[in-house]
PDB file of C-alpha atoms in Angstrom:
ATOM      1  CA  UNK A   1      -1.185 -18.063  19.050  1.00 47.00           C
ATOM      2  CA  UNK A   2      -3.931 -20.289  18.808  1.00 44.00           C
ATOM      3  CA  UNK A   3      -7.016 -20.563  16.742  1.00 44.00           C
ATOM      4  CA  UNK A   4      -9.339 -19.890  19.668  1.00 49.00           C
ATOM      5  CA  UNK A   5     -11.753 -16.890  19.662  1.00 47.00           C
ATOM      6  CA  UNK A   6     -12.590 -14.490  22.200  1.00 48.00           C
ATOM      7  CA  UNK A   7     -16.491 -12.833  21.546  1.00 51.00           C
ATOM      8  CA  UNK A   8     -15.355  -9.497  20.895  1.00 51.00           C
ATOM      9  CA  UNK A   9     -17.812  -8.141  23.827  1.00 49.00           C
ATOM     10  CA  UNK A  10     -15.694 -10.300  26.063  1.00 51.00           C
ATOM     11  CA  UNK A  11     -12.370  -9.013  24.561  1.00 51.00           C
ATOM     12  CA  UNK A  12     -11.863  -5.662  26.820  1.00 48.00           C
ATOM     13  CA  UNK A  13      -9.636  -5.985  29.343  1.00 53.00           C
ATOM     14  CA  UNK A  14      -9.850  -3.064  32.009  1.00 55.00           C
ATOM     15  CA  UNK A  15      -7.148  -3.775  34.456  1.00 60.00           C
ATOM     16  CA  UNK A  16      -3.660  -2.413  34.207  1.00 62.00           C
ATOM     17  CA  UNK A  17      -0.685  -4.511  33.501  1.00 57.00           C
ATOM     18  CA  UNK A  18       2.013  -4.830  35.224  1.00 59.00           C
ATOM     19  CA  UNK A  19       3.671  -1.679  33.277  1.00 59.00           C
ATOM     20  CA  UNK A  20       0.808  -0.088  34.267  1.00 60.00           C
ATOM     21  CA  UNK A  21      -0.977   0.590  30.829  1.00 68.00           C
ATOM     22  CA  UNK A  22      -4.876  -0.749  30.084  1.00 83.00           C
ATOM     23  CA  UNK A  23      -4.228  -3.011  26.989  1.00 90.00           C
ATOM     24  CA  UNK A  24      -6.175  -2.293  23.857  1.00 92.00           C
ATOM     25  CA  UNK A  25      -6.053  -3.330  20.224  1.00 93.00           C
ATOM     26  CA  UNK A  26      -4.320  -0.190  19.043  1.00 94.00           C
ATOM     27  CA  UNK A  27      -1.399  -0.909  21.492  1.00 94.00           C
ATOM     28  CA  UNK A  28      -0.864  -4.128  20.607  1.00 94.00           C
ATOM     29  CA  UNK A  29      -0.329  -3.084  17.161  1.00 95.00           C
ATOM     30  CA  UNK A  30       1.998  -0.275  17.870  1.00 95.00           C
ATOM     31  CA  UNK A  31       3.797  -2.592  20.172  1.00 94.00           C
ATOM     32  CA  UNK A  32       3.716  -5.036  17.214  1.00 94.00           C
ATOM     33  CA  UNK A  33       4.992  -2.810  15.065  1.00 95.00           C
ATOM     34  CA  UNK A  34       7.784  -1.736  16.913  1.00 94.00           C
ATOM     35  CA  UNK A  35       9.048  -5.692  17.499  1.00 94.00           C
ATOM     36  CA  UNK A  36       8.687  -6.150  14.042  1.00 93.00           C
ATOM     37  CA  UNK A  37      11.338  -3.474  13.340  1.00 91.00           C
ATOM     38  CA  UNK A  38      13.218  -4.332  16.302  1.00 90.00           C
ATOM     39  CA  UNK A  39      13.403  -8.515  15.379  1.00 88.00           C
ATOM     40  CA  UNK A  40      11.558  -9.016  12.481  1.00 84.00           C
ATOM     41  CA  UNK A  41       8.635 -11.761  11.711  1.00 79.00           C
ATOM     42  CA  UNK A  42       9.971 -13.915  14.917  1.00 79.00           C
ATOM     43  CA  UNK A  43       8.622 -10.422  17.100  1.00 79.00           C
ATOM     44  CA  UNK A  44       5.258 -12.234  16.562  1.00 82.00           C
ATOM     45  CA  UNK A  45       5.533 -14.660  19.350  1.00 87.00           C
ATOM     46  CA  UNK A  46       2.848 -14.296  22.241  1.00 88.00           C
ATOM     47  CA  UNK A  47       5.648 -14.481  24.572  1.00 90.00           C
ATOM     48  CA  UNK A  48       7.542 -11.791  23.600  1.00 91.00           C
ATOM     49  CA  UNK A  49       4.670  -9.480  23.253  1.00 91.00           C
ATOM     50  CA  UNK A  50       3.471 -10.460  26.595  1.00 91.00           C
ATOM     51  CA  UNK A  51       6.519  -9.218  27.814  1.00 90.00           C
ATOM     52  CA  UNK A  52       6.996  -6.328  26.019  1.00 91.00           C
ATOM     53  CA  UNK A  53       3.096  -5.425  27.222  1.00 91.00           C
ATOM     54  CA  UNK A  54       4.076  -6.804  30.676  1.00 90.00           C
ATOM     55  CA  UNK A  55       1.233  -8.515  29.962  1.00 90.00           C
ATOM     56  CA  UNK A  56      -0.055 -12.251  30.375  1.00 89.00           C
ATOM     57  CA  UNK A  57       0.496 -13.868  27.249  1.00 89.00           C
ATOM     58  CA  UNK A  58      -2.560 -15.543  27.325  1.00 88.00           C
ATOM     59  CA  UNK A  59      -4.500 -11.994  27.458  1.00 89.00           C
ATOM     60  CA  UNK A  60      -3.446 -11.225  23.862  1.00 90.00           C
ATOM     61  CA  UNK A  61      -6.089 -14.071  22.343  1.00 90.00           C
ATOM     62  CA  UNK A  62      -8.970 -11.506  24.018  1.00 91.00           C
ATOM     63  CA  UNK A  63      -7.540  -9.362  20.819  1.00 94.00           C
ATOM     64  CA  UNK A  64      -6.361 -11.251  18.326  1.00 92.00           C
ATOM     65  CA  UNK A  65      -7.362 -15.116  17.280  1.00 91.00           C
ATOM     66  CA  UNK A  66      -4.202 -15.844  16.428  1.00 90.00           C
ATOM     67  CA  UNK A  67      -0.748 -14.064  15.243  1.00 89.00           C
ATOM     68  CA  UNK A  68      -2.024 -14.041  11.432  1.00 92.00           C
ATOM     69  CA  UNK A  69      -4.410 -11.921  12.706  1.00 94.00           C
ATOM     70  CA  UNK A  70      -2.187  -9.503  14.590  1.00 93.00           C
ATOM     71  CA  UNK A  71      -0.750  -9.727  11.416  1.00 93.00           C
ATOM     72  CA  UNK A  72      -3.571  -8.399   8.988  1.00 95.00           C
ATOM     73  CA  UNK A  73      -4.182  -5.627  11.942  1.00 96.00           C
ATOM     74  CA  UNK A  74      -0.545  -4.704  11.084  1.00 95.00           C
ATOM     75  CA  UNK A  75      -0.735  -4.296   7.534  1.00 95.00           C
ATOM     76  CA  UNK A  76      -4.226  -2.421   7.896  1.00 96.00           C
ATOM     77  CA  UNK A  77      -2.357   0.114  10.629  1.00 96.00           C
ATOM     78  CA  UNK A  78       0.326   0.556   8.010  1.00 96.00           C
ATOM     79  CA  UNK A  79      -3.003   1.354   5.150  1.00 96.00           C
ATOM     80  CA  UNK A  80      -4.622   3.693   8.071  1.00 97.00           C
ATOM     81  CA  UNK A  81      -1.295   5.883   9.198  1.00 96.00           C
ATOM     82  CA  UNK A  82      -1.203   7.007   5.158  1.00 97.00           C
ATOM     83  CA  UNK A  83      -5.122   8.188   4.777  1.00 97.00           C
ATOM     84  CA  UNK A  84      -5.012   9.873   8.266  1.00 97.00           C
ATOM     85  CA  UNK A  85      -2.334  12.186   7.107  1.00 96.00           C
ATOM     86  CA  UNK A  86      -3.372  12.506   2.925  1.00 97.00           C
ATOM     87  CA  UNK A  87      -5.732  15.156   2.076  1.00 96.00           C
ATOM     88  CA  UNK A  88      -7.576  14.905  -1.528  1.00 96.00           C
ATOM     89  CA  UNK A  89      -7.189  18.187  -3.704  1.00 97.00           C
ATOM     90  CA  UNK A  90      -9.796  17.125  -6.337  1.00 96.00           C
ATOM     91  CA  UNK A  91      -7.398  16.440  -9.136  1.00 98.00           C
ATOM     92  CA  UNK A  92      -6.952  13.118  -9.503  1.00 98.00           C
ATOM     93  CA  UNK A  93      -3.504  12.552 -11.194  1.00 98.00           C
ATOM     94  CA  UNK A  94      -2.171  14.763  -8.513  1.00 98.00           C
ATOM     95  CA  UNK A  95      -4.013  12.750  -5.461  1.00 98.00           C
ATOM     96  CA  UNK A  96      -3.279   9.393  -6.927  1.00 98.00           C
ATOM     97  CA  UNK A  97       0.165  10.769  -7.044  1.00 98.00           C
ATOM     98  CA  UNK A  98       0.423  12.103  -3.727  1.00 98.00           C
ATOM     99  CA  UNK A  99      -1.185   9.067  -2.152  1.00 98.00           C
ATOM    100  CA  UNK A 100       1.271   6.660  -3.830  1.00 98.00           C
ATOM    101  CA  UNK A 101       4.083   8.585  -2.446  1.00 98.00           C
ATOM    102  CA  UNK A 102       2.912   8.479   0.972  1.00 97.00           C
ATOM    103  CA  UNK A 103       2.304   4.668   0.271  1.00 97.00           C
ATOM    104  CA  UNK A 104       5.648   4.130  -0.249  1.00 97.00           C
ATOM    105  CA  UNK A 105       7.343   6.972   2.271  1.00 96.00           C
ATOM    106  CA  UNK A 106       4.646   5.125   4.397  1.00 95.00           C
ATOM    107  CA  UNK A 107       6.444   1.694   3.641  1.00 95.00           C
ATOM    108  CA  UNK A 108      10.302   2.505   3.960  1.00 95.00           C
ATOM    109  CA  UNK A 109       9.058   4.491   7.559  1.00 94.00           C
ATOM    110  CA  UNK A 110       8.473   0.428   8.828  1.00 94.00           C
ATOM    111  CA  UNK A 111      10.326  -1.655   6.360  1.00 92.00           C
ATOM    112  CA  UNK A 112      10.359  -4.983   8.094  1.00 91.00           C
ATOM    113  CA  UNK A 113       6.269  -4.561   8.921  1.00 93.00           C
ATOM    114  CA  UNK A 114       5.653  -3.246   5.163  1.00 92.00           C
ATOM    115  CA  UNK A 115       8.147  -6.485   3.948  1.00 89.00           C
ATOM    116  CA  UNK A 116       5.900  -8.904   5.459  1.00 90.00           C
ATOM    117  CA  UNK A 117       2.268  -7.082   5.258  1.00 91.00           C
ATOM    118  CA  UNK A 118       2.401  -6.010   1.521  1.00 91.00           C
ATOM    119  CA  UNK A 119       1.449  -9.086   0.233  1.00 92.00           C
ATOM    120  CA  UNK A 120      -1.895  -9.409   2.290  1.00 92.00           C
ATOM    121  CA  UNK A 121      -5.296  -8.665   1.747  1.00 95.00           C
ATOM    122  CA  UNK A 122      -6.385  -7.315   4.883  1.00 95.00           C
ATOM    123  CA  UNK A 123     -10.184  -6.782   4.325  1.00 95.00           C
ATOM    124  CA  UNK A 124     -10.389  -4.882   7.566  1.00 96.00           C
ATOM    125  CA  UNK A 125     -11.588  -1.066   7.999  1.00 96.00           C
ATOM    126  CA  UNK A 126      -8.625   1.040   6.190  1.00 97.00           C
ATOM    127  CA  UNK A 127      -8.170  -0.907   3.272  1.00 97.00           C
ATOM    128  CA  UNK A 128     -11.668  -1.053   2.871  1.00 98.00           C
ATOM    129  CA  UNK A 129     -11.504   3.126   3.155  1.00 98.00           C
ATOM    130  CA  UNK A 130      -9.098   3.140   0.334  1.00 97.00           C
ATOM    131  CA  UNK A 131      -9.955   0.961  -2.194  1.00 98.00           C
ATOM    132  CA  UNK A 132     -13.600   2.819  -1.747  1.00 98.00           C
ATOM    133  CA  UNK A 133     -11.340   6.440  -2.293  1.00 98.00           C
ATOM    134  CA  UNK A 134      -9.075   4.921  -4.842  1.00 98.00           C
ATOM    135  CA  UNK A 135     -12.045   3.721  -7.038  1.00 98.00           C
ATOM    136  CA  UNK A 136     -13.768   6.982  -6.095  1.00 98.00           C
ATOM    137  CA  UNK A 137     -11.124   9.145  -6.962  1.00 98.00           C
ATOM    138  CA  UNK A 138     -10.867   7.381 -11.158  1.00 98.00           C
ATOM    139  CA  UNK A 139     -14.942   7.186 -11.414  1.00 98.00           C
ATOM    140  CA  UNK A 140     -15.085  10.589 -10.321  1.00 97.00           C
ATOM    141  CA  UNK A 141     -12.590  11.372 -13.396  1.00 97.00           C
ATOM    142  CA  UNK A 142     -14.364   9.813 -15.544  1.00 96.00           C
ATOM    143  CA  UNK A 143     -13.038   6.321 -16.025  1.00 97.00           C
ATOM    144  CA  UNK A 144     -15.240   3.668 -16.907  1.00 96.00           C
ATOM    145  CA  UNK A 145     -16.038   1.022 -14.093  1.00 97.00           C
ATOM    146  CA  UNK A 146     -13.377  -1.711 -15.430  1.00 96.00           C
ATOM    147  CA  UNK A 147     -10.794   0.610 -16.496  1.00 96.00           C
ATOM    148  CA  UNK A 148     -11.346   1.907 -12.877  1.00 97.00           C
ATOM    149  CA  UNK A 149     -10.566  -0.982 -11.121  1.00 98.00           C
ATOM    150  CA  UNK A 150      -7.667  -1.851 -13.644  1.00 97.00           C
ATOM    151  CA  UNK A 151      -5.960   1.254 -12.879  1.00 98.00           C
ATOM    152  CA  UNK A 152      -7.090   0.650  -9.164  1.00 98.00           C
ATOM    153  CA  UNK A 153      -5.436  -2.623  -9.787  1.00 98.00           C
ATOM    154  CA  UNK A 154      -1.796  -1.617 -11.128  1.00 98.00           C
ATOM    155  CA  UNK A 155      -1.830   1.506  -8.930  1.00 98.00           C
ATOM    156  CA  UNK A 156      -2.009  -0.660  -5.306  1.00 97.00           C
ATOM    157  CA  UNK A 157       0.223  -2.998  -6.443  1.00 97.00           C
ATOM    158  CA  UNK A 158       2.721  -0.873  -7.910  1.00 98.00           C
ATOM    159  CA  UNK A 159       2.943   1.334  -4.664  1.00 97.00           C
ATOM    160  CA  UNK A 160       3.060  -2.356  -2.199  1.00 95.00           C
ATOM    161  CA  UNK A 161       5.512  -3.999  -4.785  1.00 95.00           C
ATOM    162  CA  UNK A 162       7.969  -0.923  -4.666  1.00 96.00           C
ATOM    163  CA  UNK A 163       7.402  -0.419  -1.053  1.00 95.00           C
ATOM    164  CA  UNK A 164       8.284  -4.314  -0.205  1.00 93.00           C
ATOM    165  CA  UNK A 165      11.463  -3.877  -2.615  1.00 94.00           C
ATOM    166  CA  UNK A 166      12.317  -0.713  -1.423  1.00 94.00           C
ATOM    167  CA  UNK A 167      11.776  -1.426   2.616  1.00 91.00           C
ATOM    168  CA  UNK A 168      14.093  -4.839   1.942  1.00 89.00           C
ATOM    169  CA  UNK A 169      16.429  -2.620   0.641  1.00 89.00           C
ATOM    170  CA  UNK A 170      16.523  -0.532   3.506  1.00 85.00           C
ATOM    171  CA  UNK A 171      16.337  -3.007   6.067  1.00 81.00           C
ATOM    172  CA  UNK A 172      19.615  -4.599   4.999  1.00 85.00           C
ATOM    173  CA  UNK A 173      22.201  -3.577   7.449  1.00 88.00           C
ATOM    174  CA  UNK A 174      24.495  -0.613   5.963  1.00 89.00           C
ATOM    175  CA  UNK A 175      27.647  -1.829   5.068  1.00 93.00           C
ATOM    176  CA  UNK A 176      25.404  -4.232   2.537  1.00 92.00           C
ATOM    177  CA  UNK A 177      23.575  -1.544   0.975  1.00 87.00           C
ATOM    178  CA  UNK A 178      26.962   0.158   0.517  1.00 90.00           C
ATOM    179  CA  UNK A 179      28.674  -2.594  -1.502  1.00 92.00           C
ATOM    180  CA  UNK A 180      25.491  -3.359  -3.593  1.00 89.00           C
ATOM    181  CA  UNK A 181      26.226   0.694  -4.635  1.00 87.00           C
ATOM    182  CA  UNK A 182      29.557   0.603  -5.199  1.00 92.00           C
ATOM    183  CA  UNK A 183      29.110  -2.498  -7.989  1.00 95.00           C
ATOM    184  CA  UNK A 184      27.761  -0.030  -9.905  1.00 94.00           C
ATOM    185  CA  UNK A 185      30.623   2.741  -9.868  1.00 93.00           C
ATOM    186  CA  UNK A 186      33.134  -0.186  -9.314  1.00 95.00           C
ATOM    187  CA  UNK A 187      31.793  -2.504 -12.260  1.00 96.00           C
ATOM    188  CA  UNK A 188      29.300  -1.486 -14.093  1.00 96.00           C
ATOM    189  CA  UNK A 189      30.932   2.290 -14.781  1.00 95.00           C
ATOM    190  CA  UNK A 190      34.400   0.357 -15.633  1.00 96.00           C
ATOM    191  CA  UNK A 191      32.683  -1.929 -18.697  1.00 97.00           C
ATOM    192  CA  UNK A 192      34.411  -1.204 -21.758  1.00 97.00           C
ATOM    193  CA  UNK A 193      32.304   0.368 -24.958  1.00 97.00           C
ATOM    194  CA  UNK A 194      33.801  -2.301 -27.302  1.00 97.00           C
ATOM    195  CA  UNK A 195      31.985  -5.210 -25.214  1.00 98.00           C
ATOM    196  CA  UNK A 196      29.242  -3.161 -23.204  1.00 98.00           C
ATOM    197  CA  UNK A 197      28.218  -0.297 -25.221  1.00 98.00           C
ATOM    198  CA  UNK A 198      25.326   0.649 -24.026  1.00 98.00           C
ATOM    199  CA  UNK A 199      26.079   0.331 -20.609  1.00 98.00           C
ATOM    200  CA  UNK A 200      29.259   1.952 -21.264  1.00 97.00           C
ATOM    201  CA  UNK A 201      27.153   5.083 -22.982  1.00 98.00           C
ATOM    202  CA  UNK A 202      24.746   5.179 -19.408  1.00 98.00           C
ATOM    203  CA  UNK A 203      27.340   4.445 -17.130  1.00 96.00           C
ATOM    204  CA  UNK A 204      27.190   8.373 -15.428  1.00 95.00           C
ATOM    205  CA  UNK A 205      23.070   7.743 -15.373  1.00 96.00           C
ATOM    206  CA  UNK A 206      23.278   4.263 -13.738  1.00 95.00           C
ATOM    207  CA  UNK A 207      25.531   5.225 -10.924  1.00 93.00           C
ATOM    208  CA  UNK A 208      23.534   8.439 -10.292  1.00 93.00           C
ATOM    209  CA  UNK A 209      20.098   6.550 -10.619  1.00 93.00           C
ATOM    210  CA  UNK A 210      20.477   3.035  -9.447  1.00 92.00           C
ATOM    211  CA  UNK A 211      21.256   3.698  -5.761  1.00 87.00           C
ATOM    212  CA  UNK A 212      17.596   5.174  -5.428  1.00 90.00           C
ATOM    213  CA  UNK A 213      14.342   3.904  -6.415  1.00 94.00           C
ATOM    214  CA  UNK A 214      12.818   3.981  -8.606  1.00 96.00           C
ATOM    215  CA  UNK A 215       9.054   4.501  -7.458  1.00 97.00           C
ATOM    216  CA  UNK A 216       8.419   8.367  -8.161  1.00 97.00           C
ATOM    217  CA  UNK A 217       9.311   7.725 -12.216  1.00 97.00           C
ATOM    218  CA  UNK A 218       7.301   4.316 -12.408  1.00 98.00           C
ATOM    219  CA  UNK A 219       4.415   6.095 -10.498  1.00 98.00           C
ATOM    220  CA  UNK A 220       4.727   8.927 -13.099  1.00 98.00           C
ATOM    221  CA  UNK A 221       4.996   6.596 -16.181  1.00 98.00           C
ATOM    222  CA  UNK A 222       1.553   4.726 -14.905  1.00 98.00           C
ATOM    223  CA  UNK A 223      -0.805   7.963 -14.329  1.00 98.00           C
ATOM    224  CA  UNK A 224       0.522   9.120 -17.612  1.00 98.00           C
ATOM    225  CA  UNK A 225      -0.467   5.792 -19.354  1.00 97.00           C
ATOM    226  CA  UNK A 226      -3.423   6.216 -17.089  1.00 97.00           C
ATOM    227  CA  UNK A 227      -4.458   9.390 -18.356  1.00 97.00           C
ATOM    228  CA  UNK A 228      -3.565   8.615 -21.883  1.00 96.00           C
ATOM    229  CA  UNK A 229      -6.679   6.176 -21.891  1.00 93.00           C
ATOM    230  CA  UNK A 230      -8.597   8.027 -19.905  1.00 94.00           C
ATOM    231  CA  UNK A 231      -8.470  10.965 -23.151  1.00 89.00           C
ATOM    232  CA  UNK A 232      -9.091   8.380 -25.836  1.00 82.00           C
ATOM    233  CA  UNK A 233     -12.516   7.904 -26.878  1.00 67.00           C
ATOM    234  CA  UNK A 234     -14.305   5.077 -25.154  1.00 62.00           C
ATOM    235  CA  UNK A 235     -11.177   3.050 -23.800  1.00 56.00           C
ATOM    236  CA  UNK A 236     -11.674   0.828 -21.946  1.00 48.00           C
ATOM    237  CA  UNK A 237     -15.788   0.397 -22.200  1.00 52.00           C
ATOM    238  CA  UNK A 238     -17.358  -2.512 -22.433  1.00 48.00           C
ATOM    239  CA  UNK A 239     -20.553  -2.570 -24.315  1.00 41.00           C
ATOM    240  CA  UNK A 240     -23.061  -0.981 -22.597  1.00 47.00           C
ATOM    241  CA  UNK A 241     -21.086   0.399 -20.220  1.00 48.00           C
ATOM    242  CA  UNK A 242     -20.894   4.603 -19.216  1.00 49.00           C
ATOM    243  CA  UNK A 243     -18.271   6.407 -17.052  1.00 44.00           C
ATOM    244  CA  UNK A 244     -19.595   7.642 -14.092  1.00 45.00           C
ATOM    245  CA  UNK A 245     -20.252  11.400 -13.945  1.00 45.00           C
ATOM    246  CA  UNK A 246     -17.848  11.446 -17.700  1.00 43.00           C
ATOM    247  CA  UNK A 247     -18.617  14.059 -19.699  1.00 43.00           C
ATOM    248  CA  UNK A 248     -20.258  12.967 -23.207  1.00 43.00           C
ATOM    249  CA  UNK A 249     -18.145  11.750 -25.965  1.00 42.00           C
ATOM    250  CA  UNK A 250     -18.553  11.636 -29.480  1.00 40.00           C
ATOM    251  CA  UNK A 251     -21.622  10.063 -30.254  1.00 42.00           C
ATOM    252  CA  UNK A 252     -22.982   9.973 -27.085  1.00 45.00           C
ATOM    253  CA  UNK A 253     -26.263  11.427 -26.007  1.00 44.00           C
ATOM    254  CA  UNK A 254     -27.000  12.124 -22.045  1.00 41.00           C
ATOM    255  CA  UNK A 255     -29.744   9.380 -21.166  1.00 43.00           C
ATOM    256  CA  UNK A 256     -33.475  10.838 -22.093  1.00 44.00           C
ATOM    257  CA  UNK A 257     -31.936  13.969 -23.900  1.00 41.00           C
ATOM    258  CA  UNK A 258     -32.786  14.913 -27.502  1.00 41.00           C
ATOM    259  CA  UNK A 259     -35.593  12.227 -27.399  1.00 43.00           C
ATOM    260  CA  UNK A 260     -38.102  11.826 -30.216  1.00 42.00           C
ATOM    261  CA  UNK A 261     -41.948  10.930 -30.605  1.00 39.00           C
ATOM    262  CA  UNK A 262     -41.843   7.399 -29.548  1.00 43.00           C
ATOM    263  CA  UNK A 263     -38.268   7.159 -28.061  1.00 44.00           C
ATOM    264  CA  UNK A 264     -38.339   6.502 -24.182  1.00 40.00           C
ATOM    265  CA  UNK A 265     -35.537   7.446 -22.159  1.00 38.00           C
ATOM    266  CA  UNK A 266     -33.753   4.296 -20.427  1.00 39.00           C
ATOM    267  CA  UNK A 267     -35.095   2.625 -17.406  1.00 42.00           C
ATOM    268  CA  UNK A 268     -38.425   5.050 -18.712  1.00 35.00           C
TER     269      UNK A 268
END
């Protein structure tokens, strides 16, 4: 596609194509999507969406500049078919927890899409939705504003690295994935203890483990670290700096309470 721009009042296109179907932003994505899966990053041609859309190939740029930007709408459909199914509880390990599992589940459900879109910053209307919940969600809990956005931070990328690993996994055809198991049970569980000996002690855990990922446990291992800090007086402040909505901690005095004669509350 080309860089040329379509004003977006200009972009609606109300006739039917020739399959019969009014083309709109949403199904260009889905038919994206689909393409993507079906012949990965060379599905992105305006010819072969044209056809696909029985569409004019030229009527795509009333939609999309150019196929980066079909692109970014791809990676922000992958963002927005997580949050329209997740439901917050309240408790934050436990959403953070059930969000980055639907991340990833979210990932490996389009693996060729999530392979080439995890690595993008979208800036479009669901990621904007969930780094405001994300950073929401720790404030709420109590963590200070840059501990917030480091945990913010390591949780996003944790959840898009694994999901990119895990979806190139997937994608590979199966006989691949099969052989890259059996080295395990075929090599690694043969090493002898004299040479190898602590693969030799692990050998039962590797074969069990190693075929699957490894996501839920490194999820697990961050909120814990997470919440570690988040119970330790004052981590991660910065001078001057409160959690939002926290509960006090040692020291600490709710702004204007327990004030003397001449002591003014702050911003008093």
């Amino acid at each position: 596609m080309s860089e040329r721009v379509v004003p977006a009042a200009a972009r609606q296109r109300r006739r039917p194509t020739k399959q019969g179907v009014v083309l709109s932003e949403e199904l260009i994505v889905e038919t994206a999507m689909r393409l993507i899966e079906e012949h990965g990053a060379d599905a992105l041609s305006v010819r072969r969406l044209g056809r696909a859309l029985g569409a004019d190939p030229s009527s795509l740029y009333r939609y999309f500049r150019h196929t980066d930007d079909l692109m970014l709408a791809v990676a922000d459909e992958l963002i927005g078919r997580t949050l329209r199914v997740w439901r917050p509880t309240g408790d934050w390990r436990a959403d953070l927890r059930d969000l980055g599992l639907r991340m990833h589940a979210g990932a490996l459900a389009h693996p060729r899409a999530a392979a080439l879109s995890a690595h993008r910053v979208t800036g479009r209307t669901y990621e904007i939705q969930a780094v405001e919940t994300i950073l929401g969600i720790l404030r709420k809990a109590g963590f200070p504003d840059a501990e917030a956005v480091r945990v913010y931070h390591a949780f996003v990328d944790q959840a898009l690295a694994y999901g990119a690993l895990d979806s190139a996994n997937t994608a590979l055809p199966e006989p691949a994935r099969e052989a890259e198991a059996d080295v395990w049970r075929a090599t690694y569980a043969r090493l002898p203890a004299d040479s190898h000996p602590n693969i030799a002690a692990t050998a039962r855990h590797l074969v069990a483990s190693m075929r699957g990922s490894s996501y839920p446990a490194a999820l697990d291992l961050l909120l814990t670290a997470a919440e570690a800090r988040l119970a330790r007086p004052g981590a991660g402040e910065r001078p001057g700096e409160r959690p939002a909505g926290a509960g006090e901690r040692s020291g600490e005095r709710p702004a204007g309470a327990g004030e003397r004669s001449g002591e003014r509350s702050a911003g008093a």
